[in-house]
mmCIF file of C-alpha atoms and ligand atoms in Angstrom:
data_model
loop_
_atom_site.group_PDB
_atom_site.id
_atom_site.type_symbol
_atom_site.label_atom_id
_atom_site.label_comp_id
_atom_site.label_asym_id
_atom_site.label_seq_id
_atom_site.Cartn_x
_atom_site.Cartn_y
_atom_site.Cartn_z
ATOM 1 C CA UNK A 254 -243.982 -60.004 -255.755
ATOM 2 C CA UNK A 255 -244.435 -56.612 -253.900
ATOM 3 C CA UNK A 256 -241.996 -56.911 -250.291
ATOM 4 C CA UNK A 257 -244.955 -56.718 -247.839
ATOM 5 C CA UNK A 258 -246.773 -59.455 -249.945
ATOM 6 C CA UNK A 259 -243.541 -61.740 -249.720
ATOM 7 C CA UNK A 260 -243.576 -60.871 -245.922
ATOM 8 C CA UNK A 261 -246.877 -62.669 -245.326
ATOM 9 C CA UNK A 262 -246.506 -64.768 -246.976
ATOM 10 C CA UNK A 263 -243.570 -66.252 -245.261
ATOM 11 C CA UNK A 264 -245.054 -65.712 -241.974
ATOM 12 C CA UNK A 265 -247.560 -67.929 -243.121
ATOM 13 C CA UNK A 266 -245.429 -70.368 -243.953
ATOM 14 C CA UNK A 267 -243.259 -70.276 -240.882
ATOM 15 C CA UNK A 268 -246.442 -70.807 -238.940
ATOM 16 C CA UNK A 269 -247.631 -73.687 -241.100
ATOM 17 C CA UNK A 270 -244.277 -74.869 -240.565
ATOM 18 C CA UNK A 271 -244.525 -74.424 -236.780
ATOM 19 C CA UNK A 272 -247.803 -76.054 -236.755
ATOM 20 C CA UNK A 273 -246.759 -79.222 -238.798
ATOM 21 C CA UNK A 274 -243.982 -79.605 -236.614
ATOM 22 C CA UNK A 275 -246.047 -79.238 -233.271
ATOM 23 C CA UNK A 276 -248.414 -81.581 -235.063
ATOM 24 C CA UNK A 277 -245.944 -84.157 -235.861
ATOM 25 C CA UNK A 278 -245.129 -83.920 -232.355
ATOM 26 C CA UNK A 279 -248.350 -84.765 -231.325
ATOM 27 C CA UNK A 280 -248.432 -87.417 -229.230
ATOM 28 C CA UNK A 281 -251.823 -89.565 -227.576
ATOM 29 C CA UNK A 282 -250.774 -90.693 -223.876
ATOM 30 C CA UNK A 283 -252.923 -93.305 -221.771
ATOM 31 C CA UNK A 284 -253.863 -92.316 -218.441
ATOM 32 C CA UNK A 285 -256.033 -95.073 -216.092
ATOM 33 C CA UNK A 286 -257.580 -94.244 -212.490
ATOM 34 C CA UNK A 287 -259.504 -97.031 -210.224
ATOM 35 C CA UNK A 288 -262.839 -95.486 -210.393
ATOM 36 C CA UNK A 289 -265.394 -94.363 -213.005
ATOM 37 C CA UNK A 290 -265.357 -90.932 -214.620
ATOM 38 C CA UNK A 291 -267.797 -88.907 -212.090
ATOM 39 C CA UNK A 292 -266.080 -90.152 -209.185
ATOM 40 C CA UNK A 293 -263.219 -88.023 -207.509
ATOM 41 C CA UNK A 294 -260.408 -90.038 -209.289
ATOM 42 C CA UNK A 295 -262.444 -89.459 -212.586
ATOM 43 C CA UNK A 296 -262.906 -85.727 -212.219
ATOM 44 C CA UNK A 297 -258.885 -85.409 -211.706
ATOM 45 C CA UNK A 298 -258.271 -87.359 -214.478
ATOM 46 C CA UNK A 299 -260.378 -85.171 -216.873
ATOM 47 C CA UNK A 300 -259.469 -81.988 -215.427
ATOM 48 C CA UNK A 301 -256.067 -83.354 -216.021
ATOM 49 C CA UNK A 302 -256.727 -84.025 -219.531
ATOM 50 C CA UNK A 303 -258.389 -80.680 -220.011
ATOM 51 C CA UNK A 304 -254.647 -79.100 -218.797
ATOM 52 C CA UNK A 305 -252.704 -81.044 -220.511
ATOM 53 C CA UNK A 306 -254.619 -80.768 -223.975
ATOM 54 C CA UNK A 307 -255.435 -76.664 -223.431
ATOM 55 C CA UNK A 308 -251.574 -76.122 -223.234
ATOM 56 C CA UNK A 309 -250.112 -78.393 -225.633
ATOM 57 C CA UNK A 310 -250.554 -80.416 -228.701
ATOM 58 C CA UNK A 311 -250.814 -83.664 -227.135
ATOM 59 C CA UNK A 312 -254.104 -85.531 -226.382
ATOM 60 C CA UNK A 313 -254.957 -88.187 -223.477
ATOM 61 C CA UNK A 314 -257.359 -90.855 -223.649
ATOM 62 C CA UNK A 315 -258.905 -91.700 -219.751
ATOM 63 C CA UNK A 316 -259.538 -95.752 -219.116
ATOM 64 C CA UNK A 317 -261.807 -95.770 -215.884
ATOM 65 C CA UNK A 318 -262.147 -99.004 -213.258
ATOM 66 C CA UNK A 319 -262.458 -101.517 -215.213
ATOM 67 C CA UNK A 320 -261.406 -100.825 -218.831
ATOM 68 C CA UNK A 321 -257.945 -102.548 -217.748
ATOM 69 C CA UNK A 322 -258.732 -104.556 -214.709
ATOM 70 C CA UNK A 323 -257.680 -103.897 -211.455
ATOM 71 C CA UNK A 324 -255.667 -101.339 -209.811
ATOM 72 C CA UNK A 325 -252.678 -104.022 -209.414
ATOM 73 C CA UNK A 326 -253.097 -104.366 -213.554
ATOM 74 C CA UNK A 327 -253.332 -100.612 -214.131
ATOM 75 C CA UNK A 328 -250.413 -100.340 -212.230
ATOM 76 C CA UNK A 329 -248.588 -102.938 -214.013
ATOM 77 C CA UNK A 330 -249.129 -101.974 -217.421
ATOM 78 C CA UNK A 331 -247.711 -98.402 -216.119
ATOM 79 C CA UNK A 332 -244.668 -99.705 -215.368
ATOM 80 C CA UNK A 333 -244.487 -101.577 -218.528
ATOM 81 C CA UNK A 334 -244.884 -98.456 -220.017
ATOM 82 C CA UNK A 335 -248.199 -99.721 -222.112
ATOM 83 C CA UNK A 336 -250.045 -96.220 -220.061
ATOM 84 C CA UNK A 337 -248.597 -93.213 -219.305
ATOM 85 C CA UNK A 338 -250.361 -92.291 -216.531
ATOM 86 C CA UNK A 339 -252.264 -93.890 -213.394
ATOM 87 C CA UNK A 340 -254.089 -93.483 -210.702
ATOM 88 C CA UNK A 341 -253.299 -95.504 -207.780
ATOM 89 C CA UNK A 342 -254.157 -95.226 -203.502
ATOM 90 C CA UNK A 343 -251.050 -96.360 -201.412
ATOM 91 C CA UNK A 344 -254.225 -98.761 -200.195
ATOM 92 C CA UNK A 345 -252.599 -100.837 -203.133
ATOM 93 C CA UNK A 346 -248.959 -99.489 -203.313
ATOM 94 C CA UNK A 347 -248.170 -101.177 -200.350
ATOM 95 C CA UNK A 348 -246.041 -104.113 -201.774
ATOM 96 C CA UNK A 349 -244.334 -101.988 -204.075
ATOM 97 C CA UNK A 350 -243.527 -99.145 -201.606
ATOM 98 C CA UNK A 351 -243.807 -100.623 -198.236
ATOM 99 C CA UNK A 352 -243.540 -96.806 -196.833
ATOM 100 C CA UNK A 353 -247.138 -96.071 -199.093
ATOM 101 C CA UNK A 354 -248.974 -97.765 -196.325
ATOM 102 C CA UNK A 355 -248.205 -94.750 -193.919
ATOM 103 C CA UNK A 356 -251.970 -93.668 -194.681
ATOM 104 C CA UNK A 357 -253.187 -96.329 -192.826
ATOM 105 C CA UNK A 358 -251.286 -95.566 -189.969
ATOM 106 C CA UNK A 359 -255.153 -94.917 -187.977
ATOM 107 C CA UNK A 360 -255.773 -91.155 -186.338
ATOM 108 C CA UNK A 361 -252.816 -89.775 -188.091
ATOM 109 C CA UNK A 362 -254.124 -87.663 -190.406
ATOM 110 C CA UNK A 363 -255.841 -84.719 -188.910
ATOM 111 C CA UNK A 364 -259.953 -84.511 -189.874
ATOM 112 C CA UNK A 365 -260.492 -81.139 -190.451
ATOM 113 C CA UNK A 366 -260.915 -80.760 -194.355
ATOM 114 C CA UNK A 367 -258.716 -77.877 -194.938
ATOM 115 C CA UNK A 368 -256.044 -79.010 -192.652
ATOM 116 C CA UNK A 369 -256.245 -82.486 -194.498
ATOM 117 C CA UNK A 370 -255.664 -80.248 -197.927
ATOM 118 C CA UNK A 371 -253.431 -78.018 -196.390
ATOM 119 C CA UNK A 372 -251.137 -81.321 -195.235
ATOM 120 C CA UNK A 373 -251.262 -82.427 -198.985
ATOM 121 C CA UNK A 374 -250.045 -79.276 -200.575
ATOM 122 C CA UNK A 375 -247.381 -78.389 -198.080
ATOM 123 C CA UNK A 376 -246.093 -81.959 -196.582
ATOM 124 C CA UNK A 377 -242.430 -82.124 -197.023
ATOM 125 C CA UNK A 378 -242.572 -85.905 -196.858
ATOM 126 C CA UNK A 379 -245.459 -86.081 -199.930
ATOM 127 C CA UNK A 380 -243.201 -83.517 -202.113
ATOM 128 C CA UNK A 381 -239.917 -84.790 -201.348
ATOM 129 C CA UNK A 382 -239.492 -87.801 -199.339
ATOM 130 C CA UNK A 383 -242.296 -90.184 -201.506
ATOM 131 C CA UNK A 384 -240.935 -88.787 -205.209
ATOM 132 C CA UNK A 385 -238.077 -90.844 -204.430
ATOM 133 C CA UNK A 386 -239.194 -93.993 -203.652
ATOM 134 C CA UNK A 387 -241.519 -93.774 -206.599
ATOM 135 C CA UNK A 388 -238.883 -93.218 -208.816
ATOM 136 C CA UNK A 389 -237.307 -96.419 -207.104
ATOM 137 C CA UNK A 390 -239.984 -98.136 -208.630
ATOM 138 C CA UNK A 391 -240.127 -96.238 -212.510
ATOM 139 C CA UNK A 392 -242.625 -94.163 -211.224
ATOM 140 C CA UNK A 393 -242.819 -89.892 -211.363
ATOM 141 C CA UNK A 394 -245.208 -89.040 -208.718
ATOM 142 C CA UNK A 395 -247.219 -86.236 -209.778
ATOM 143 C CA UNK A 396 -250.162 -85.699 -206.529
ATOM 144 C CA UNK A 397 -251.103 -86.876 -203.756
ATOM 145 C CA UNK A 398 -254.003 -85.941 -202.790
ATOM 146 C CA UNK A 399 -256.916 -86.552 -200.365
ATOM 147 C CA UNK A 400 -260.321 -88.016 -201.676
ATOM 148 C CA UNK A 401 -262.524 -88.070 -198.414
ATOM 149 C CA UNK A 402 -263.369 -89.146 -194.579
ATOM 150 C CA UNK A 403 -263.639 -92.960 -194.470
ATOM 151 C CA UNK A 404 -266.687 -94.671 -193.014
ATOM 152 C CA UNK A 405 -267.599 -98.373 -192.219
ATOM 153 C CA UNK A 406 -270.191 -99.880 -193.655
ATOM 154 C CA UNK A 407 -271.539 -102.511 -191.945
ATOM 155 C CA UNK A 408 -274.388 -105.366 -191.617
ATOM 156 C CA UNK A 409 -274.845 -104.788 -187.439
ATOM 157 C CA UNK A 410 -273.995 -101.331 -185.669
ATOM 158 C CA UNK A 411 -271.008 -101.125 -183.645
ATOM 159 C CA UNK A 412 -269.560 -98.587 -181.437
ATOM 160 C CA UNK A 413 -266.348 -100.332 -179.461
ATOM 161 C CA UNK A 414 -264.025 -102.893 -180.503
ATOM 162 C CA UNK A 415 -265.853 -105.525 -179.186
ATOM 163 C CA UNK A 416 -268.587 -104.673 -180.941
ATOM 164 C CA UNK A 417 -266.581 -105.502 -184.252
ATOM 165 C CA UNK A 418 -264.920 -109.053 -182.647
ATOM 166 C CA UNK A 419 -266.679 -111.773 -185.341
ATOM 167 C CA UNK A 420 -267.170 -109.203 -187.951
ATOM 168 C CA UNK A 421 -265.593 -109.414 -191.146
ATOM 169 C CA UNK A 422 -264.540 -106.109 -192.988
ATOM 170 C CA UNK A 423 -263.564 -106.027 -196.168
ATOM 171 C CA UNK A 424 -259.972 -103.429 -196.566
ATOM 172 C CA UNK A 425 -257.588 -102.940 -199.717
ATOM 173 C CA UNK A 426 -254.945 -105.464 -199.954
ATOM 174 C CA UNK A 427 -252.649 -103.683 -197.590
ATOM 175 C CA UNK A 428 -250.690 -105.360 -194.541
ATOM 176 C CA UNK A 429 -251.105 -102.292 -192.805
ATOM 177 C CA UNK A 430 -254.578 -101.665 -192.901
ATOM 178 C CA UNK A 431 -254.815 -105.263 -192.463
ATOM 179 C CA UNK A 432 -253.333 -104.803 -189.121
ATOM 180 C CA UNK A 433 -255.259 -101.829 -188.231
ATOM 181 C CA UNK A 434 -258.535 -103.630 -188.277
ATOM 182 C CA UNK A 435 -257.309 -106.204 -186.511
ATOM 183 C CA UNK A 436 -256.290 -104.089 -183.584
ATOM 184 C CA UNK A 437 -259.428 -102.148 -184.194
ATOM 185 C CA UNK A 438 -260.977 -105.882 -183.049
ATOM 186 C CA UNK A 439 -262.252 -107.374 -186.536
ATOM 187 C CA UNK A 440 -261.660 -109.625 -188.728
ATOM 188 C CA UNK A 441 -260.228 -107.682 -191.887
ATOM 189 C CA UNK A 442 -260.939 -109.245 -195.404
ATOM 190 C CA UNK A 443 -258.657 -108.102 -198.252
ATOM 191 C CA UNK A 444 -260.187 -107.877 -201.666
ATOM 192 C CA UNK A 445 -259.523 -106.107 -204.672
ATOM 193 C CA UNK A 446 -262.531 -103.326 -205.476
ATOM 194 C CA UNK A 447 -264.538 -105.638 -208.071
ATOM 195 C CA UNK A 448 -265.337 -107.767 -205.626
ATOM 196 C CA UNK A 449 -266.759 -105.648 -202.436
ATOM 197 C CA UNK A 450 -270.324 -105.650 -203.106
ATOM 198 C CA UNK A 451 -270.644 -109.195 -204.223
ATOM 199 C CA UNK A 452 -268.803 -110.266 -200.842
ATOM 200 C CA UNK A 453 -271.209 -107.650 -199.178
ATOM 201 C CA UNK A 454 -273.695 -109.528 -200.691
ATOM 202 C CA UNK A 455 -273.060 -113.000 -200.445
ATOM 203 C CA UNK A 456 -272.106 -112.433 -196.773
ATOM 204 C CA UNK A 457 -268.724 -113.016 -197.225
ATOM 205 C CA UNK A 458 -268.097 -110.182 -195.235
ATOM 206 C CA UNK A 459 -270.288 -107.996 -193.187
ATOM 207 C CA UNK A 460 -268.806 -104.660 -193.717
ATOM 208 C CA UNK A 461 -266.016 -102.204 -195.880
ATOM 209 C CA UNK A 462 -264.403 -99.004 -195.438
ATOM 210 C CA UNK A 463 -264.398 -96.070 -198.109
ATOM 211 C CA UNK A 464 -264.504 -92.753 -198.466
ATOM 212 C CA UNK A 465 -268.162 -91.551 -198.398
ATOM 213 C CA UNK A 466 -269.302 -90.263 -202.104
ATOM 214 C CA UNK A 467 -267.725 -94.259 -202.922
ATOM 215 C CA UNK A 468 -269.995 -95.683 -200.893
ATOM 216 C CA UNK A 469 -272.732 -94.043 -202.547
ATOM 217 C CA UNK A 470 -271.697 -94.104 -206.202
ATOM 218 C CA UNK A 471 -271.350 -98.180 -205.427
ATOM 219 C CA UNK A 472 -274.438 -98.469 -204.169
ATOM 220 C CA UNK A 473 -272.828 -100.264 -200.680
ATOM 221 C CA UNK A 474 -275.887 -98.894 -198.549
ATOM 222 C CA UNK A 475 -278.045 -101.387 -200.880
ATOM 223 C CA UNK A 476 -276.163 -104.439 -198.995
ATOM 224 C CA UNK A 477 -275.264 -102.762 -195.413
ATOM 225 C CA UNK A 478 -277.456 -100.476 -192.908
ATOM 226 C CA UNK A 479 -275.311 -98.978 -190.964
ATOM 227 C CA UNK A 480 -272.406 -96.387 -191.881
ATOM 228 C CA UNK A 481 -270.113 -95.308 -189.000
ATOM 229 C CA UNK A 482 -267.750 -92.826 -188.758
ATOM 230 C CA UNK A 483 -264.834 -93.254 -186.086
ATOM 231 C CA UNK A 484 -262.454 -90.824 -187.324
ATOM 232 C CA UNK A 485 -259.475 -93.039 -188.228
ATOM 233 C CA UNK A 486 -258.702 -92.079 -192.105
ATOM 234 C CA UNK A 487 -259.424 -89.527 -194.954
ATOM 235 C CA UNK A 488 -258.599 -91.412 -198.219
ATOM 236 C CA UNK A 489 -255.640 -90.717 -200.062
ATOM 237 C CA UNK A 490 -254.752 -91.209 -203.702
ATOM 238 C CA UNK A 491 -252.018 -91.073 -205.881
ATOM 239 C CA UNK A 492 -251.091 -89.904 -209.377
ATOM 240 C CA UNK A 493 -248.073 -90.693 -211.203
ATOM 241 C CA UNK A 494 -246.381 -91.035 -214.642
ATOM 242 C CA UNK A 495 -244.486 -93.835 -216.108
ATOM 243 C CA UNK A 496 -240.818 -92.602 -215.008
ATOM 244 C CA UNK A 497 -239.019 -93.376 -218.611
ATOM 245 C CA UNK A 498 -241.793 -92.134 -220.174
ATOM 246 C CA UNK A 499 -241.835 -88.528 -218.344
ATOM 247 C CA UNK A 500 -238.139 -88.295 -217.982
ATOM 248 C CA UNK A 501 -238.369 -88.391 -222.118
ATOM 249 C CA UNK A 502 -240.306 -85.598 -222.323
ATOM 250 C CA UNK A 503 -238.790 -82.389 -223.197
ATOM 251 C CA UNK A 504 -238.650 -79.629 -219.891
ATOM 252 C CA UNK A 505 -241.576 -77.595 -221.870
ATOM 253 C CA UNK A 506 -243.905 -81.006 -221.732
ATOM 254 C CA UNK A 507 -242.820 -81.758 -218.281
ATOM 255 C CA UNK A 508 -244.188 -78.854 -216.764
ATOM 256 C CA UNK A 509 -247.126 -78.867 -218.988
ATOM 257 C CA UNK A 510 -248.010 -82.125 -217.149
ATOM 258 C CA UNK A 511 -246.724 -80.688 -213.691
ATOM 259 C CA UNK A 512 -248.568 -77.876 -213.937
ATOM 260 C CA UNK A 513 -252.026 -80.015 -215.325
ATOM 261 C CA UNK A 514 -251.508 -81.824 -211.666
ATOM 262 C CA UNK A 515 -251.300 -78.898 -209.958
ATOM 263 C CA UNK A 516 -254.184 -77.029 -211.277
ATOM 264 C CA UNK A 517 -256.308 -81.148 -211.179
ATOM 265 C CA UNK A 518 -254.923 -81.186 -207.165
ATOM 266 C CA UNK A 519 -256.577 -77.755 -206.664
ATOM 267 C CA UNK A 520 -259.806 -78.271 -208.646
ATOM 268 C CA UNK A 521 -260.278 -81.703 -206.731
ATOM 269 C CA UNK A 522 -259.887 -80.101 -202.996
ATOM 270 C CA UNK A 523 -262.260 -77.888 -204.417
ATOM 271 C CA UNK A 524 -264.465 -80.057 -206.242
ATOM 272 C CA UNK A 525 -265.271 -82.423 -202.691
ATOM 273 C CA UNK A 526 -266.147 -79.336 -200.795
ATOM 274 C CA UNK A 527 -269.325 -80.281 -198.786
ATOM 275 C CA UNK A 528 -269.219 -83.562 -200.707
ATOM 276 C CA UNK A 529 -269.150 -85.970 -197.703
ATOM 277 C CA UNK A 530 -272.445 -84.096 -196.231
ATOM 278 C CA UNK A 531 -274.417 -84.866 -199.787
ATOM 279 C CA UNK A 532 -273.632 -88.222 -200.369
ATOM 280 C CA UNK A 533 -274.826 -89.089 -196.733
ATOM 281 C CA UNK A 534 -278.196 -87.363 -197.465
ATOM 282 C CA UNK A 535 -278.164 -88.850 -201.024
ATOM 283 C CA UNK A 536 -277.344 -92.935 -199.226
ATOM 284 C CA UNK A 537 -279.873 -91.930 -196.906
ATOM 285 C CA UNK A 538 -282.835 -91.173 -199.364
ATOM 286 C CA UNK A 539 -281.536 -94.385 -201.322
ATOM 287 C CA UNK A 540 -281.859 -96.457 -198.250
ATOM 288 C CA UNK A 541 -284.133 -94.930 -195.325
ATOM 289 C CA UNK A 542 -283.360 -97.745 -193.251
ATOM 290 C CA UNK A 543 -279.615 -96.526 -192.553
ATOM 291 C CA UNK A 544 -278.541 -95.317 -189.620
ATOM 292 C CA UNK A 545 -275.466 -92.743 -190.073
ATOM 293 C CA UNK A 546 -273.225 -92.623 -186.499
ATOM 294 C CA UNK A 547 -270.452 -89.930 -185.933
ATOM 295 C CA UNK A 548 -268.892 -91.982 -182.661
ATOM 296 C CA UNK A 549 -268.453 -89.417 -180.146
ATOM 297 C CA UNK A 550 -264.849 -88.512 -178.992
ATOM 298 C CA UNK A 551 -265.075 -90.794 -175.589
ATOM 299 C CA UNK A 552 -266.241 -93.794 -177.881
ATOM 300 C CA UNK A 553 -263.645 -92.958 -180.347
ATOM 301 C CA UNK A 554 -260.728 -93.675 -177.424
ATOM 302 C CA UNK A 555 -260.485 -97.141 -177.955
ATOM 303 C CA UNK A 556 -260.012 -97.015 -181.638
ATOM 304 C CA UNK A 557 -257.827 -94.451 -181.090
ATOM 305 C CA UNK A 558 -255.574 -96.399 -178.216
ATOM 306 C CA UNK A 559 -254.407 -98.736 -181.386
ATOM 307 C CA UNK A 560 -252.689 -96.162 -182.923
ATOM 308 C CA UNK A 561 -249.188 -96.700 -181.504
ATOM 309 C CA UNK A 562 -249.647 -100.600 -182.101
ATOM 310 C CA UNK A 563 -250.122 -100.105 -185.924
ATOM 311 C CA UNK A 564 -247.691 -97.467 -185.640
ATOM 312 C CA UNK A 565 -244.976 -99.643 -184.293
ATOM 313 C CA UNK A 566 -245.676 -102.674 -187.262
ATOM 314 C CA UNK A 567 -245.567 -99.883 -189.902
ATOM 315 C CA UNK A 568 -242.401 -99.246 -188.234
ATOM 316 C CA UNK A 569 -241.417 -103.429 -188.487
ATOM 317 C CA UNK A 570 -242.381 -103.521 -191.627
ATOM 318 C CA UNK A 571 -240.450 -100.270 -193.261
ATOM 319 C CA UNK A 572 -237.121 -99.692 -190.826
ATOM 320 C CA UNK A 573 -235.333 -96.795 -191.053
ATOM 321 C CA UNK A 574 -236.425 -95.704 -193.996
ATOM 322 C CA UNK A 575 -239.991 -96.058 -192.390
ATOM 323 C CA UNK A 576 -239.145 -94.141 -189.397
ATOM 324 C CA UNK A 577 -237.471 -91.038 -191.100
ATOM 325 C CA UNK A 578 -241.270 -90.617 -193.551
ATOM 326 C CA UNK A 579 -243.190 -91.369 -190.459
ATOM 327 C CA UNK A 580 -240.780 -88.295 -188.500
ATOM 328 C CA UNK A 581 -241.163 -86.018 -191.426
ATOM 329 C CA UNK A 582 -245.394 -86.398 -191.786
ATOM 330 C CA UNK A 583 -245.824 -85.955 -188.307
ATOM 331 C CA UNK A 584 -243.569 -82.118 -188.455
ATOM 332 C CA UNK A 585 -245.757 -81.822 -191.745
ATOM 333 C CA UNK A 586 -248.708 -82.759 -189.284
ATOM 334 C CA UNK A 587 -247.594 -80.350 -186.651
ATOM 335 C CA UNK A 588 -247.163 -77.525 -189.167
ATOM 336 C CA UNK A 589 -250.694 -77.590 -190.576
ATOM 337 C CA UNK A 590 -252.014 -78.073 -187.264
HETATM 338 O O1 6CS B 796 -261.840 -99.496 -201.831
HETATM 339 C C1 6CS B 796 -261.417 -99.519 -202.987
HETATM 340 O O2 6CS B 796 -260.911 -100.535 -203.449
HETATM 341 C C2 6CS B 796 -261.575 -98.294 -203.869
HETATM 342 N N1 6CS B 796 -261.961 -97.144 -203.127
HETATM 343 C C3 6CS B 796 -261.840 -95.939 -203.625
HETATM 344 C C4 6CS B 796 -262.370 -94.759 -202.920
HETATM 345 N N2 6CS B 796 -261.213 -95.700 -204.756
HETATM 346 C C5 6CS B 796 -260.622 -96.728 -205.532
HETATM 347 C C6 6CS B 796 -260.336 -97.958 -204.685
HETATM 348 O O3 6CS B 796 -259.995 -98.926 -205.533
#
């Protein structure tokens, strides 16, 4: 066999080689989020996906809400290890990682979109503080990241705390934001997400909080007539890896999934741009009858008074360790601001 014919052909068999060997590598990871695939959650997941598959040989199948139950089961079967990946907002971490229910902390989070984004990428407390007391739990956090202004939803219109006495609203199964609403002067109703818009429905409760494009894509303006914005919370979600799982992984597949939640955190901030704004005209074609209220910044005081109140039973509820995250967001806070 002439030399240069030799040549190639070894070449192509070291790349066969390579590729058999990549292949046998090849390995299908599990990733579930707590809403479907065109909702926020949904679009990081695939643009996730699309990262992780473009720059490696592994592939990852998405289970949205309610392929595996609810977002305390997703979460579970993470930390068994039967997914990889999930999706879940510190509205349900909260009694794994007490500190999670910071969010919910009311008027902490400024409400200027690009401040909001510009809090998630560069918050000292999100990138260091919270990796560690994931990993407490055999968790990698991978984002956090924001998925939208929160509005109420509710049967009668309200516009002061009193307004809200008697009226039950439905929250995540958080002590925190349990506490919230009740200084906010209602009656808060935890449920887990299946079960909003038959409690909506059934009169179970009157009203819910969510992030707007949610309240829209679930159809919540069918059951209420009245969405109200008082300024008190942008959502926030979280993504993270089983911790066994991604401490496996060799240093090239780590930051093949690092860098697939960097480019998903950037694509999502992206992605909601002007979002809010659409789904309000898109729930208000659905339902003429609703009447959309931005509370003005005098009628937003009392809501806003409670702040220090919730703040001091996050602060009961976490100690110390509490107290140092809660010190940390608010210099993050102060640096975007
Ligand atoms: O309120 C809830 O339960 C749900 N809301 C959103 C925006 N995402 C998932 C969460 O489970």
């Amino acid at each position: 066999m002439r030399i240069s014919n030799s040549l190639k052909l070894g070449t192509a068999l070291t790349a066969l080689t390579l590729s058999l060997a990549g292949a046998a590598n090849a390995e299908s990871w599990r990733y579930a989020f707590e809403e479907a695939m065109d909702e926020v959650q949904g679009k990081f997941a695939q643009k996730f996906k699309e990262e992780v598959e473009a720059n490696s040989d592994h592939t990852i199948q998405l289970f949205p809400f309610g392929t595996l139950g609810e977002s305390a089961d997703i979460m579970e079967q993470t930390q068994a290890g039967i997914l990889q990946f999930v999706d879940q907002s510190p509205g349900f971490t909260g009694s794994l990682i007490p500190e999670a229910q910071i969010f919910f902390v009311p008027y902490l989070l400024p409400q200027d979109e690009d401040k909001v984004a510009e809090f998630f990428r560069t918050s000292k407390a999100i990138h260091e503080i919270f990796p560690e007391l994931y990993a407490e739990q055999g968790l990698e956090l991978l984002a956090m990241f924001p998925e939208g202004a929160v509005g109420i939803t509710t049967k009668e219109p309200f516009k002061t705390p009193e307004d809200l006495d008697e009226m039950k609203i439905r929250v995540m199964t958080n002590p925190l934001l349990v506490e919230s609403y009740k200084a906010f002067g209602a009656t808060p109703t935890p449920l887990p997400t299946g079960e909003i818009y038959g409690a909506l429905q059934t009169g179970l409760v009157q009203g819910q909080e969510n992030p707007t494009f949610y309240i829209e894509s679930s159809k919540y303006y069918e059951v209420n007539d009245y969405l109200t914005y008082i300024g008190h919370n942008n959502f926030t979600s979280a993504v993270m890896a089983n911790k066994d799982f991604f401490d496996g992984l060799s240093d090239e597949d780590k930051q093949v999934v690092r860098d697939a939640s960097d480019a998903a955190f950037e694509y999502i901030l992206d992605y909601q741009r002007g979002l809010t704004e659409e789904s309000i005209e898109a729930i208000k074609e659905a339902n003429p009858d609703m009447v959309v209220t931005f509370l003005t910044e005098e009628e937003r005081e009392p809501f806003k008074e409670t702040a220090t109140q919730v703040e001091d039973a996050f602060i009961e509820m976490t100690g110390e360790s509490g107290q140092k995250i809660l010190d940390q967001m608010k210099e993050d806070l102060k640096a975007v601001e």
